[in-house]
Amino acid sequence: MSNTISPVEHAYWVVVPAAGSGKRMGAEKPKQYLSLAGKPLIAHTLENILGWPGLSGIVVAIAADDPEFQTLSAAQDPRVHTVTGGAERADSVLAALEYLSQQAGPETIVLVHDAARPLVSQKDIQSLLSASPIALLAQQASDTIKQSQCDGSKTLVSQTLPRDQIWLAQTPQKSPLQVLQQALKFGLEHNPQAITDEASALELAGHKPELVAACRSNFKITHPADLVLAEALLQHRQTLEQLQSGAEQ
Ligand code: CTP
Ligand code: MG
């Protein structure tokens, strides 16, 4: 029996929030435009997505004063659309979903994927597409997890949490378009501080997203050391491919 997935059955759109300023990176420009193995970080992310089977299109949310997006070769692909992002990540995602709702039906499957995660594997995308309609890539915690409390100038352990039940949320996060749009609108209106990813908005709306275990290469480039690590992995493609095939997890 063939495992081939029909592209029509699994047609989906990808939303890429890319309107952040990358404060934690502390660089002279937003982190998505920093050079990674010879081209901007976001070019790796978009070229990766453009190779996913069954892709209908990508909506990228960029900053109003974005100076570079149109210079990317991926930006010339007719499947790539842009909108102006907002003050917070959720505002950028919502702007992209509003644009998408003019192009596609309410049941359309949407994968929201951070511009700052260039190394997600196609194997993980296939797993996510095959999972429940509301699902996300995530990684089970490998360190022991401590909850903290402040005591004057010190941070103390208040308790150790059961590690088996702790997962670190990644992207893509998957949902039908209208379900996500309504959940984000509701979440931003009622509890904006709690909406740090799509799943948190969907949880607030009563859904229980499925956790799909992802490869360790799908880390988010946040601090300067993450860029060095991504560069090293890209220079050792064979190691990266072994990691992504599950051989080194
Ligand atoms: N993002 C966005 N709109 C915002 C804030 C973030 O589209 N108003 C995007 C970022 O460009 C990134 C993704 O959301 O691709 C994940 O956010 P994060 O890693 O936090 O990026 P930044 O917000 O840019 O970084 P920092 O929090 O360090 O400032
Ligand atoms: Mg941020």
mmCIF file with all atom_site columns, N, CA, C and O and ligand atoms in Angstrom, residues 17-25 31-32 61 86-89 92 114-116 220, ligand 1:
data_model
loop_
_atom_site.group_PDB
_atom_site.id
_atom_site.type_symbol
_atom_site.label_atom_id
_atom_site.label_alt_id
_atom_site.label_comp_id
_atom_site.label_asym_id
_atom_site.label_entity_id
_atom_site.label_seq_id
_atom_site.pdbx_PDB_ins_code
_atom_site.Cartn_x
_atom_site.Cartn_y
_atom_site.Cartn_z
_atom_site.occupancy
_atom_site.B_iso_or_equiv
_atom_site.pdbx_formal_charge
_atom_site.auth_seq_id
_atom_site.auth_comp_id
_atom_site.auth_asym_id
_atom_site.auth_atom_id
_atom_site.pdbx_PDB_model_num
ATOM   1   N N   . PRO A 1 17  ? 4.520  34.738 10.319 1.00 0.00 ? 17  PRO A N   1
ATOM   2   C CA  . PRO A 1 17  ? 4.715  36.030 10.965 1.00 0.00 ? 17  PRO A CA  1
ATOM   3   C C   . PRO A 1 17  ? 6.199  36.416 10.891 1.00 0.00 ? 17  PRO A C   1
ATOM   4   O O   . PRO A 1 17  ? 7.066  35.661 11.339 1.00 0.00 ? 17  PRO A O   1
ATOM   5   N N   . ALA A 1 18  ? 6.475  37.577 10.298 1.00 0.00 ? 18  ALA A N   1
ATOM   6   C CA  . ALA A 1 18  ? 7.867  38.024 10.104 1.00 0.00 ? 18  ALA A CA  1
ATOM   7   C C   . ALA A 1 18  ? 7.964  39.531 10.301 1.00 0.00 ? 18  ALA A C   1
ATOM   8   O O   . ALA A 1 18  ? 8.700  40.220 9.602  1.00 0.00 ? 18  ALA A O   1
ATOM   9   N N   . ALA A 1 19  ? 7.176  40.044 11.260 1.00 0.00 ? 19  ALA A N   1
ATOM   10  C CA  . ALA A 1 19  ? 7.136  41.494 11.467 1.00 0.00 ? 19  ALA A CA  1
ATOM   11  C C   . ALA A 1 19  ? 7.782  41.902 12.789 1.00 0.00 ? 19  ALA A C   1
ATOM   12  O O   . ALA A 1 19  ? 7.619  43.028 13.246 1.00 0.00 ? 19  ALA A O   1
ATOM   13  N N   . GLY A 1 20  ? 8.517  40.967 13.404 1.00 0.00 ? 20  GLY A N   1
ATOM   14  C CA  . GLY A 1 20  ? 9.154  41.272 14.690 1.00 0.00 ? 20  GLY A CA  1
ATOM   15  C C   . GLY A 1 20  ? 10.449 42.053 14.493 1.00 0.00 ? 20  GLY A C   1
ATOM   16  O O   . GLY A 1 20  ? 10.985 42.135 13.389 1.00 0.00 ? 20  GLY A O   1
ATOM   17  N N   . SER A 1 21  ? 10.960 42.589 15.624 1.00 0.00 ? 21  SER A N   1
ATOM   18  C CA  . SER A 1 21  ? 12.194 43.387 15.531 1.00 0.00 ? 21  SER A CA  1
ATOM   19  C C   . SER A 1 21  ? 13.413 42.632 16.068 1.00 0.00 ? 21  SER A C   1
ATOM   20  O O   . SER A 1 21  ? 14.540 43.104 15.942 1.00 0.00 ? 21  SER A O   1
ATOM   21  N N   . GLY A 1 22  ? 13.197 41.472 16.679 1.00 0.00 ? 22  GLY A N   1
ATOM   22  C CA  . GLY A 1 22  ? 14.324 40.653 17.142 1.00 0.00 ? 22  GLY A CA  1
ATOM   23  C C   . GLY A 1 22  ? 15.123 41.282 18.272 1.00 0.00 ? 22  GLY A C   1
ATOM   24  O O   . GLY A 1 22  ? 16.359 41.247 18.264 1.00 0.00 ? 22  GLY A O   1
ATOM   25  N N   . LYS A 1 23  ? 14.418 41.808 19.285 1.00 0.00 ? 23  LYS A N   1
ATOM   26  C CA  . LYS A 1 23  ? 15.107 42.510 20.395 1.00 0.00 ? 23  LYS A CA  1
ATOM   27  C C   . LYS A 1 23  ? 16.146 41.623 21.078 1.00 0.00 ? 23  LYS A C   1
ATOM   28  O O   . LYS A 1 23  ? 17.249 42.055 21.377 1.00 0.00 ? 23  LYS A O   1
ATOM   29  N N   . ARG A 1 24  ? 15.781 40.346 21.331 1.00 0.00 ? 24  ARG A N   1
ATOM   30  C CA  . ARG A 1 24  ? 16.699 39.475 22.078 1.00 0.00 ? 24  ARG A CA  1
ATOM   31  C C   . ARG A 1 24  ? 17.955 39.154 21.288 1.00 0.00 ? 24  ARG A C   1
ATOM   32  O O   . ARG A 1 24  ? 18.980 38.788 21.860 1.00 0.00 ? 24  ARG A O   1
ATOM   33  N N   . MET A 1 25  ? 17.912 39.273 19.991 1.00 0.00 ? 25  MET A N   1
ATOM   34  C CA  . MET A 1 25  ? 19.093 39.031 19.163 1.00 0.00 ? 25  MET A CA  1
ATOM   35  C C   . MET A 1 25  ? 20.079 40.187 19.306 1.00 0.00 ? 25  MET A C   1
ATOM   36  O O   . MET A 1 25  ? 21.301 39.994 19.203 1.00 0.00 ? 25  MET A O   1
ATOM   37  N N   . LYS A 1 31  ? 16.112 40.109 13.136 1.00 0.00 ? 31  LYS A N   1
ATOM   38  C CA  . LYS A 1 31  ? 16.863 38.849 12.992 1.00 0.00 ? 31  LYS A CA  1
ATOM   39  C C   . LYS A 1 31  ? 16.524 38.088 11.713 1.00 0.00 ? 31  LYS A C   1
ATOM   40  O O   . LYS A 1 31  ? 17.368 37.358 11.176 1.00 0.00 ? 31  LYS A O   1
ATOM   41  N N   . GLN A 1 32  ? 15.296 38.245 11.182 1.00 0.00 ? 32  GLN A N   1
ATOM   42  C CA  . GLN A 1 32  ? 14.922 37.489 9.978  1.00 0.00 ? 32  GLN A CA  1
ATOM   43  C C   . GLN A 1 32  ? 15.745 37.892 8.757  1.00 0.00 ? 32  GLN A C   1
ATOM   44  O O   . GLN A 1 32  ? 15.799 37.166 7.780  1.00 0.00 ? 32  GLN A O   1
ATOM   45  N N   . ALA A 1 61  ? 3.544  38.053 7.026  1.00 0.00 ? 61  ALA A N   1
ATOM   46  C CA  . ALA A 1 61  ? 3.253  39.344 7.665  1.00 0.00 ? 61  ALA A CA  1
ATOM   47  C C   . ALA A 1 61  ? 4.583  40.054 7.899  1.00 0.00 ? 61  ALA A C   1
ATOM   48  O O   . ALA A 1 61  ? 5.454  39.536 8.611  1.00 0.00 ? 61  ALA A O   1
ATOM   49  N N   . GLY A 1 86  ? 1.425  43.445 12.791 1.00 0.00 ? 86  GLY A N   1
ATOM   50  C CA  . GLY A 1 86  ? 0.967  44.330 13.863 1.00 0.00 ? 86  GLY A CA  1
ATOM   51  C C   . GLY A 1 86  ? 1.961  44.413 15.004 1.00 0.00 ? 86  GLY A C   1
ATOM   52  O O   . GLY A 1 86  ? 3.099  43.935 14.901 1.00 0.00 ? 86  GLY A O   1
ATOM   53  N N   . ALA A 1 87  ? 1.493  44.991 16.127 1.00 0.00 ? 87  ALA A N   1
ATOM   54  C CA  . ALA A 1 87  ? 2.379  45.269 17.262 1.00 0.00 ? 87  ALA A CA  1
ATOM   55  C C   . ALA A 1 87  ? 2.889  43.988 17.931 1.00 0.00 ? 87  ALA A C   1
ATOM   56  O O   . ALA A 1 87  ? 4.033  43.922 18.366 1.00 0.00 ? 87  ALA A O   1
ATOM   57  N N   . GLU A 1 88  ? 2.038  42.984 18.033 1.00 0.00 ? 88  GLU A N   1
ATOM   58  C CA  . GLU A 1 88  ? 2.413  41.703 18.648 1.00 0.00 ? 88  GLU A CA  1
ATOM   59  C C   . GLU A 1 88  ? 2.300  40.609 17.597 1.00 0.00 ? 88  GLU A C   1
ATOM   60  O O   . GLU A 1 88  ? 1.609  40.767 16.592 1.00 0.00 ? 88  GLU A O   1
ATOM   61  N N   . ARG A 1 89  ? 2.934  39.468 17.901 1.00 0.00 ? 89  ARG A N   1
ATOM   62  C CA  . ARG A 1 89  ? 2.909  38.343 16.957 1.00 0.00 ? 89  ARG A CA  1
ATOM   63  C C   . ARG A 1 89  ? 1.463  37.966 16.588 1.00 0.00 ? 89  ARG A C   1
ATOM   64  O O   . ARG A 1 89  ? 1.153  37.740 15.415 1.00 0.00 ? 89  ARG A O   1
ATOM   65  N N   . SER A 1 92  ? 0.005  40.162 14.010 1.00 0.00 ? 92  SER A N   1
ATOM   66  C CA  . SER A 1 92  ? 0.553  39.868 12.671 1.00 0.00 ? 92  SER A CA  1
ATOM   67  C C   . SER A 1 92  ? -0.139 38.650 12.072 1.00 0.00 ? 92  SER A C   1
ATOM   68  O O   . SER A 1 92  ? -0.511 38.650 10.893 1.00 0.00 ? 92  SER A O   1
ATOM   69  N N   . ASP A 1 114 ? 6.769  30.331 12.336 1.00 0.00 ? 114 ASP A N   1
ATOM   70  C CA  . ASP A 1 114 ? 7.659  31.465 12.594 1.00 0.00 ? 114 ASP A CA  1
ATOM   71  C C   . ASP A 1 114 ? 8.719  31.604 11.504 1.00 0.00 ? 114 ASP A C   1
ATOM   72  O O   . ASP A 1 114 ? 9.364  30.612 11.134 1.00 0.00 ? 114 ASP A O   1
ATOM   73  N N   . ALA A 1 115 ? 8.946  32.840 11.063 1.00 0.00 ? 115 ALA A N   1
ATOM   74  C CA  . ALA A 1 115 ? 10.042 33.108 10.112 1.00 0.00 ? 115 ALA A CA  1
ATOM   75  C C   . ALA A 1 115 ? 11.381 32.672 10.704 1.00 0.00 ? 115 ALA A C   1
ATOM   76  O O   . ALA A 1 115 ? 12.314 32.328 9.979  1.00 0.00 ? 115 ALA A O   1
ATOM   77  N N   . ALA A 1 116 ? 11.459 32.674 12.035 1.00 0.00 ? 116 ALA A N   1
ATOM   78  C CA  . ALA A 1 116 ? 12.730 32.411 12.723 1.00 0.00 ? 116 ALA A CA  1
ATOM   79  C C   . ALA A 1 116 ? 12.999 30.920 12.968 1.00 0.00 ? 116 ALA A C   1
ATOM   80  O O   . ALA A 1 116 ? 13.874 30.574 13.762 1.00 0.00 ? 116 ALA A O   1
ATOM   81  N N   . LYS A 1 220 ? 13.891 27.840 17.531 1.00 0.00 ? 220 LYS A N   1
ATOM   82  C CA  . LYS A 1 220 ? 13.643 29.201 17.037 1.00 0.00 ? 220 LYS A CA  1
ATOM   83  C C   . LYS A 1 220 ? 14.906 30.016 17.218 1.00 0.00 ? 220 LYS A C   1
ATOM   84  O O   . LYS A 1 220 ? 15.479 30.035 18.316 1.00 0.00 ? 220 LYS A O   1
HETATM 85  N N1  . CTP B 2 .   ? 6.555  38.502 14.903 1.00 0.00 ? 1   CTP B N1  1
HETATM 86  C C1  . CTP B 2 .   ? 5.628  39.198 14.116 1.00 0.00 ? 1   CTP B C1  1
HETATM 87  N N2  . CTP B 2 .   ? 5.050  40.353 14.588 1.00 0.00 ? 1   CTP B N2  1
HETATM 88  C C2  . CTP B 2 .   ? 5.386  40.839 15.803 1.00 0.00 ? 1   CTP B C2  1
HETATM 89  C C3  . CTP B 2 .   ? 6.311  40.126 16.626 1.00 0.00 ? 1   CTP B C3  1
HETATM 90  C C4  . CTP B 2 .   ? 6.871  38.942 16.150 1.00 0.00 ? 1   CTP B C4  1
HETATM 91  O O1  . CTP B 2 .   ? 5.327  38.777 12.999 1.00 0.00 ? 1   CTP B O1  1
HETATM 92  N N3  . CTP B 2 .   ? 4.823  41.977 16.207 1.00 0.00 ? 1   CTP B N3  1
HETATM 93  C C5  . CTP B 2 .   ? 7.195  37.290 14.356 1.00 0.00 ? 1   CTP B C5  1
HETATM 94  C C6  . CTP B 2 .   ? 8.715  37.362 14.357 1.00 0.00 ? 1   CTP B C6  1
HETATM 95  O O2  . CTP B 2 .   ? 9.186  38.086 13.200 1.00 0.00 ? 1   CTP B O2  1
HETATM 96  C C7  . CTP B 2 .   ? 9.111  35.891 14.377 1.00 0.00 ? 1   CTP B C7  1
HETATM 97  C C8  . CTP B 2 .   ? 7.937  35.203 15.093 1.00 0.00 ? 1   CTP B C8  1
HETATM 98  O O3  . CTP B 2 .   ? 6.882  36.173 15.161 1.00 0.00 ? 1   CTP B O3  1
HETATM 99  O O4  . CTP B 2 .   ? 9.238  35.333 13.088 1.00 0.00 ? 1   CTP B O4  1
HETATM 100 C C9  . CTP B 2 .   ? 8.335  34.699 16.469 1.00 0.00 ? 1   CTP B C9  1
HETATM 101 O O5  . CTP B 2 .   ? 8.599  35.809 17.314 1.00 0.00 ? 1   CTP B O5  1
HETATM 102 P P1  . CTP B 2 .   ? 9.960  36.070 18.101 1.00 0.00 ? 1   CTP B P1  1
HETATM 103 O O6  . CTP B 2 .   ? 10.890 34.931 17.961 1.00 0.00 ? 1   CTP B O6  1
HETATM 104 O O7  . CTP B 2 .   ? 9.610  36.550 19.474 1.00 0.00 ? 1   CTP B O7  1
HETATM 105 O O8  . CTP B 2 .   ? 10.611 37.268 17.233 1.00 0.00 ? 1   CTP B O8  1
HETATM 106 P P2  . CTP B 2 .   ? 10.793 38.787 17.635 1.00 0.00 ? 1   CTP B P2  1
HETATM 107 O O9  . CTP B 2 .   ? 9.562  39.299 18.302 1.00 0.00 ? 1   CTP B O9  1
HETATM 108 O O10 . CTP B 2 .   ? 11.243 39.493 16.403 1.00 0.00 ? 1   CTP B O10 1
HETATM 109 O O11 . CTP B 2 .   ? 11.998 38.691 18.670 1.00 0.00 ? 1   CTP B O11 1
HETATM 110 P P3  . CTP B 2 .   ? 12.098 39.346 20.152 1.00 0.00 ? 1   CTP B P3  1
HETATM 111 O O12 . CTP B 2 .   ? 10.924 38.775 20.927 1.00 0.00 ? 1   CTP B O12 1
HETATM 112 O O13 . CTP B 2 .   ? 13.430 38.913 20.654 1.00 0.00 ? 1   CTP B O13 1
HETATM 113 O O14 . CTP B 2 .   ? 11.980 40.848 19.949 1.00 0.00 ? 1   CTP B O14 1
#
